[in-house]
CSV table of C-alpha atoms in Angstrom, one decimal:
chain,number,residue,atom,x,y,z
A,1342,UNK,CA,-90.9,-87.0,-40.6
A,1343,UNK,CA,-91.4,-83.5,-41.7
A,1344,UNK,CA,-93.1,-82.9,-38.4
A,1345,UNK,CA,-90.2,-84.3,-36.5
A,1346,UNK,CA,-87.8,-82.1,-38.3
A,1347,UNK,CA,-89.9,-79.1,-37.6
A,1348,UNK,CA,-90.0,-80.0,-33.9
A,1349,UNK,CA,-86.2,-80.4,-33.9
A,1350,UNK,CA,-85.8,-77.1,-35.6
A,1351,UNK,CA,-88.2,-75.5,-33.1
A,1352,UNK,CA,-86.4,-77.1,-30.2
A,1353,UNK,CA,-83.1,-75.8,-31.7
A,1354,UNK,CA,-84.7,-72.5,-32.1
A,1355,UNK,CA,-85.9,-72.6,-28.6
A,1356,UNK,CA,-82.6,-73.7,-27.5
A,1357,UNK,CA,-80.8,-70.9,-29.2
A,1358,UNK,CA,-83.3,-68.3,-27.9
A,1359,UNK,CA,-83.2,-69.9,-24.5
A,1360,UNK,CA,-79.5,-69.7,-24.4
A,1361,UNK,CA,-79.4,-66.1,-25.6
A,1362,UNK,CA,-82.0,-65.2,-22.9
A,1363,UNK,CA,-79.9,-67.1,-20.2
A,1364,UNK,CA,-76.7,-65.5,-21.3
A,1365,UNK,CA,-78.4,-62.1,-21.3
A,1366,UNK,CA,-79.7,-62.7,-17.7
A,1367,UNK,CA,-76.2,-63.9,-16.6
A,1368,UNK,CA,-74.6,-60.9,-18.3
A,1369,UNK,CA,-76.9,-58.4,-16.4
A,1370,UNK,CA,-76.6,-60.4,-13.2
A,1371,UNK,CA,-72.8,-60.2,-13.5
A,1372,UNK,CA,-73.0,-56.4,-14.1
A,1373,UNK,CA,-75.2,-56.0,-11.1
A,1374,UNK,CA,-73.1,-58.3,-9.0
A,1375,UNK,CA,-69.9,-56.5,-9.9
A,1376,UNK,CA,-71.7,-53.2,-9.3
A,1377,UNK,CA,-70.8,-51.9,-12.7
A,1378,UNK,CA,-73.9,-49.5,-12.9
A,1379,UNK,CA,-72.9,-47.9,-9.6
A,1380,UNK,CA,-69.3,-47.5,-10.8
A,1381,UNK,CA,-70.5,-46.0,-14.1
A,1382,UNK,CA,-72.8,-43.7,-12.2
A,1383,UNK,CA,-70.0,-42.7,-9.9
A,1384,UNK,CA,-67.7,-42.1,-12.8
A,1385,UNK,CA,-70.4,-40.1,-14.6
A,1386,UNK,CA,-71.1,-38.1,-11.3
A,1387,UNK,CA,-67.3,-37.5,-11.0
A,1388,UNK,CA,-67.1,-36.3,-14.6
A,1389,UNK,CA,-70.2,-34.1,-14.1
A,1390,UNK,CA,-68.6,-32.7,-10.9
A,1391,UNK,CA,-65.3,-32.1,-12.7
A,1392,UNK,CA,-67.1,-30.4,-15.6
A,1393,UNK,CA,-69.0,-28.2,-13.1
A,1394,UNK,CA,-65.8,-27.3,-11.3
A,1395,UNK,CA,-64.1,-26.4,-14.7
A,1396,UNK,CA,-67.1,-24.3,-15.6
A,1397,UNK,CA,-67.0,-22.5,-12.3
A,1398,UNK,CA,-63.2,-22.0,-12.6
A,1399,UNK,CA,-63.7,-20.7,-16.2
A,1400,UNK,CA,-66.4,-18.4,-14.9
A,1401,UNK,CA,-64.0,-17.1,-12.2
A,1402,UNK,CA,-61.3,-16.7,-14.8
A,1403,UNK,CA,-63.7,-14.9,-17.2
A,1404,UNK,CA,-64.7,-12.5,-14.3
A,1405,UNK,CA,-61.0,-11.9,-13.4
A,1406,UNK,CA,-60.2,-11.3,-17.1
A,1407,UNK,CA,-63.0,-8.9,-17.4
A,1408,UNK,CA,-61.8,-7.1,-14.3
A,1409,UNK,CA,-58.3,-7.0,-15.6
A,1410,UNK,CA,-59.5,-5.7,-19.0
A,1411,UNK,CA,-61.6,-3.0,-17.2
A,1412,UNK,CA,-58.5,-2.0,-15.2
A,1413,UNK,CA,-56.3,-2.0,-18.2
A,1414,UNK,CA,-58.9,0.1,-20.1
A,1415,UNK,CA,-59.1,2.6,-17.2
A,1416,UNK,CA,-55.3,2.8,-17.1
A,1417,UNK,CA,-55.2,3.3,-20.9
A,1418,UNK,CA,-57.8,6.0,-20.7
A,1419,UNK,CA,-55.9,7.7,-17.8
A,1420,UNK,CA,-52.7,7.4,-19.8
A,1421,UNK,CA,-54.4,8.9,-22.8
A,1422,UNK,CA,-55.7,11.8,-20.7
A,1423,UNK,CA,-52.3,12.4,-19.1
A,1424,UNK,CA,-50.6,12.2,-22.5
A,1425,UNK,CA,-53.0,14.8,-23.9
A,1426,UNK,CA,-52.4,17.0,-20.9
A,1427,UNK,CA,-48.6,16.7,-21.4
A,1428,UNK,CA,-49.0,17.5,-25.1
A,1429,UNK,CA,-51.1,20.5,-24.4
A,1430,UNK,CA,-48.6,21.7,-21.7
A,1431,UNK,CA,-45.7,21.2,-24.1
A,1432,UNK,CA,-47.5,23.1,-26.8
A,1433,UNK,CA,-48.1,26.0,-24.4
A,1434,UNK,CA,-44.5,25.9,-23.3
A,1435,UNK,CA,-43.2,25.9,-26.9
A,1436,UNK,CA,-45.5,28.8,-27.8
A,1437,UNK,CA,-44.2,30.7,-24.8
A,1438,UNK,CA,-40.6,29.9,-25.7
A,1439,UNK,CA,-41.2,31.0,-29.3
A,1440,UNK,CA,-42.6,34.3,-28.1
A,1441,UNK,CA,-39.7,34.8,-25.7
A,1442,UNK,CA,-37.2,34.0,-28.4
A,1443,UNK,CA,-39.0,36.3,-30.8
A,1444,UNK,CA,-38.9,39.1,-28.2
A,1445,UNK,CA,-35.2,38.5,-27.5
A,1446,UNK,CA,-34.5,38.5,-31.2
A,1447,UNK,CA,-36.3,41.8,-31.7
A,1448,UNK,CA,-34.5,43.3,-28.6
A,1449,UNK,CA,-31.2,42.0,-29.9
A,1450,UNK,CA,-31.9,43.5,-33.3
A,1451,UNK,CA,-32.8,46.8,-31.8
A,1452,UNK,CA,-29.7,46.8,-29.7
A,1453,UNK,CA,-27.5,46.0,-32.8
A,1454,UNK,CA,-29.3,48.6,-34.8
A,1455,UNK,CA,-28.7,51.2,-32.1
A,1456,UNK,CA,-25.0,50.2,-31.8
A,1457,UNK,CA,-24.7,50.4,-35.6
A,1458,UNK,CA,-26.4,53.9,-35.6
A,1459,UNK,CA,-24.1,55.0,-32.8
A,1460,UNK,CA,-21.0,53.7,-34.7
A,1461,UNK,CA,-22.2,55.4,-37.9
A,1462,UNK,CA,-22.8,58.6,-36.0
A,1463,UNK,CA,-19.3,58.4,-34.4
A,1464,UNK,CA,-17.8,57.7,-37.8
A,1465,UNK,CA,-19.7,60.6,-39.3
A,1466,UNK,CA,-18.4,62.9,-36.6
A,1467,UNK,CA,-14.9,61.7,-37.0
A,1468,UNK,CA,-15.1,62.2,-40.8
A,1469,UNK,CA,-16.5,65.7,-40.3
A,1470,UNK,CA,-13.7,66.4,-37.8
A,1471,UNK,CA,-11.1,65.1,-40.3
A,1472,UNK,CA,-12.6,67.3,-43.0
A,1473,UNK,CA,-12.5,70.3,-40.7
A,1474,UNK,CA,-8.9,69.6,-39.7
A,1475,UNK,CA,-8.0,69.2,-43.3
A,1476,UNK,CA,-9.8,72.4,-44.2
A,1477,UNK,CA,-8.0,74.2,-41.4
A,1478,UNK,CA,-4.7,72.9,-42.5
A,1479,UNK,CA,-5.3,73.9,-46.1
A,1480,UNK,CA,-6.5,77.3,-44.9
A,1481,UNK,CA,-3.4,77.7,-42.7
A,1482,UNK,CA,-1.1,76.5,-45.5
A,1483,UNK,CA,-2.8,78.9,-47.9
A,1484,UNK,CA,-2.4,81.7,-45.4
A,1485,UNK,CA,1.2,80.9,-44.9
A,1486,UNK,CA,1.8,80.8,-48.7
A,1487,UNK,CA,0.0,84.1,-49.0
A,1488,UNK,CA,2.0,85.5,-46.2
A,1489,UNK,CA,5.3,84.3,-47.5
A,1490,UNK,CA,4.6,85.6,-51.0
A,1491,UNK,CA,3.2,88.9,-49.9
A,1492,UNK,CA,5.4,91.9,-49.5
A,1493,UNK,CA,3.6,93.8,-46.9
A,1494,UNK,CA,4.0,92.1,-43.6
A,1495,UNK,CA,1.6,94.2,-41.6
A,1496,UNK,CA,-1.1,93.8,-44.2
A,1497,UNK,CA,-0.5,90.1,-44.2
A,1498,UNK,CA,-0.6,89.9,-40.4
A,1499,UNK,CA,-4.0,91.7,-40.5
A,1500,UNK,CA,-5.3,89.2,-43.1
A,1501,UNK,CA,-3.8,86.3,-41.2
A,1502,UNK,CA,-5.4,87.5,-37.9
A,1503,UNK,CA,-8.7,88.0,-39.7
A,1504,UNK,CA,-8.6,84.5,-41.2
A,1505,UNK,CA,-7.6,83.0,-37.9
A,1506,UNK,CA,-10.4,84.7,-36.1
A,1507,UNK,CA,-12.9,83.5,-38.8
A,1508,UNK,CA,-11.6,80.0,-38.6
A,1509,UNK,CA,-11.9,80.0,-34.8
A,1510,UNK,CA,-15.5,81.3,-35.1
A,1511,UNK,CA,-16.4,78.7,-37.6
A,1512,UNK,CA,-14.9,76.0,-35.4
A,1513,UNK,CA,-16.9,77.2,-32.4
A,1514,UNK,CA,-20.0,77.1,-34.5
A,1515,UNK,CA,-19.3,73.6,-35.7
A,1516,UNK,CA,-18.5,72.3,-32.1
A,1517,UNK,CA,-21.6,73.9,-30.7
């Protein structure tokens, strides 16, 4: 009986193994019949093609980005050069303007100084003239007083004439 049980177990074991093998063959047969491997291959080929296209597109984008970056860098370098030139030109212009303003200031100061000196000179001459006029008036008043207080008119006339001549001479000297 043990032998019979072992045979039954072996038959069952064969049966289970057999059925697993049969189902395995049926499964692969169904896969081949339904063309699943071809569909999987097509899908994988399509995915590979899409990935290659994406890689090519990304390579094109990278090249374009590099070109744009180079152009932007060139423009930036050009702009930097132009800005440096503008700054240099502005500095030169400001230096010229400072020099011109300094020259104008000195010229203006010189003109104002000359005008002030002329005004001072005119004021000095006017003051001297006023002093001379006052001196002459005082001299004339003194002479009149002397003449009026003096008894001898002919002597006084001679002194008056002498003083008048001296005053005229002094005025001529001063005016010359």
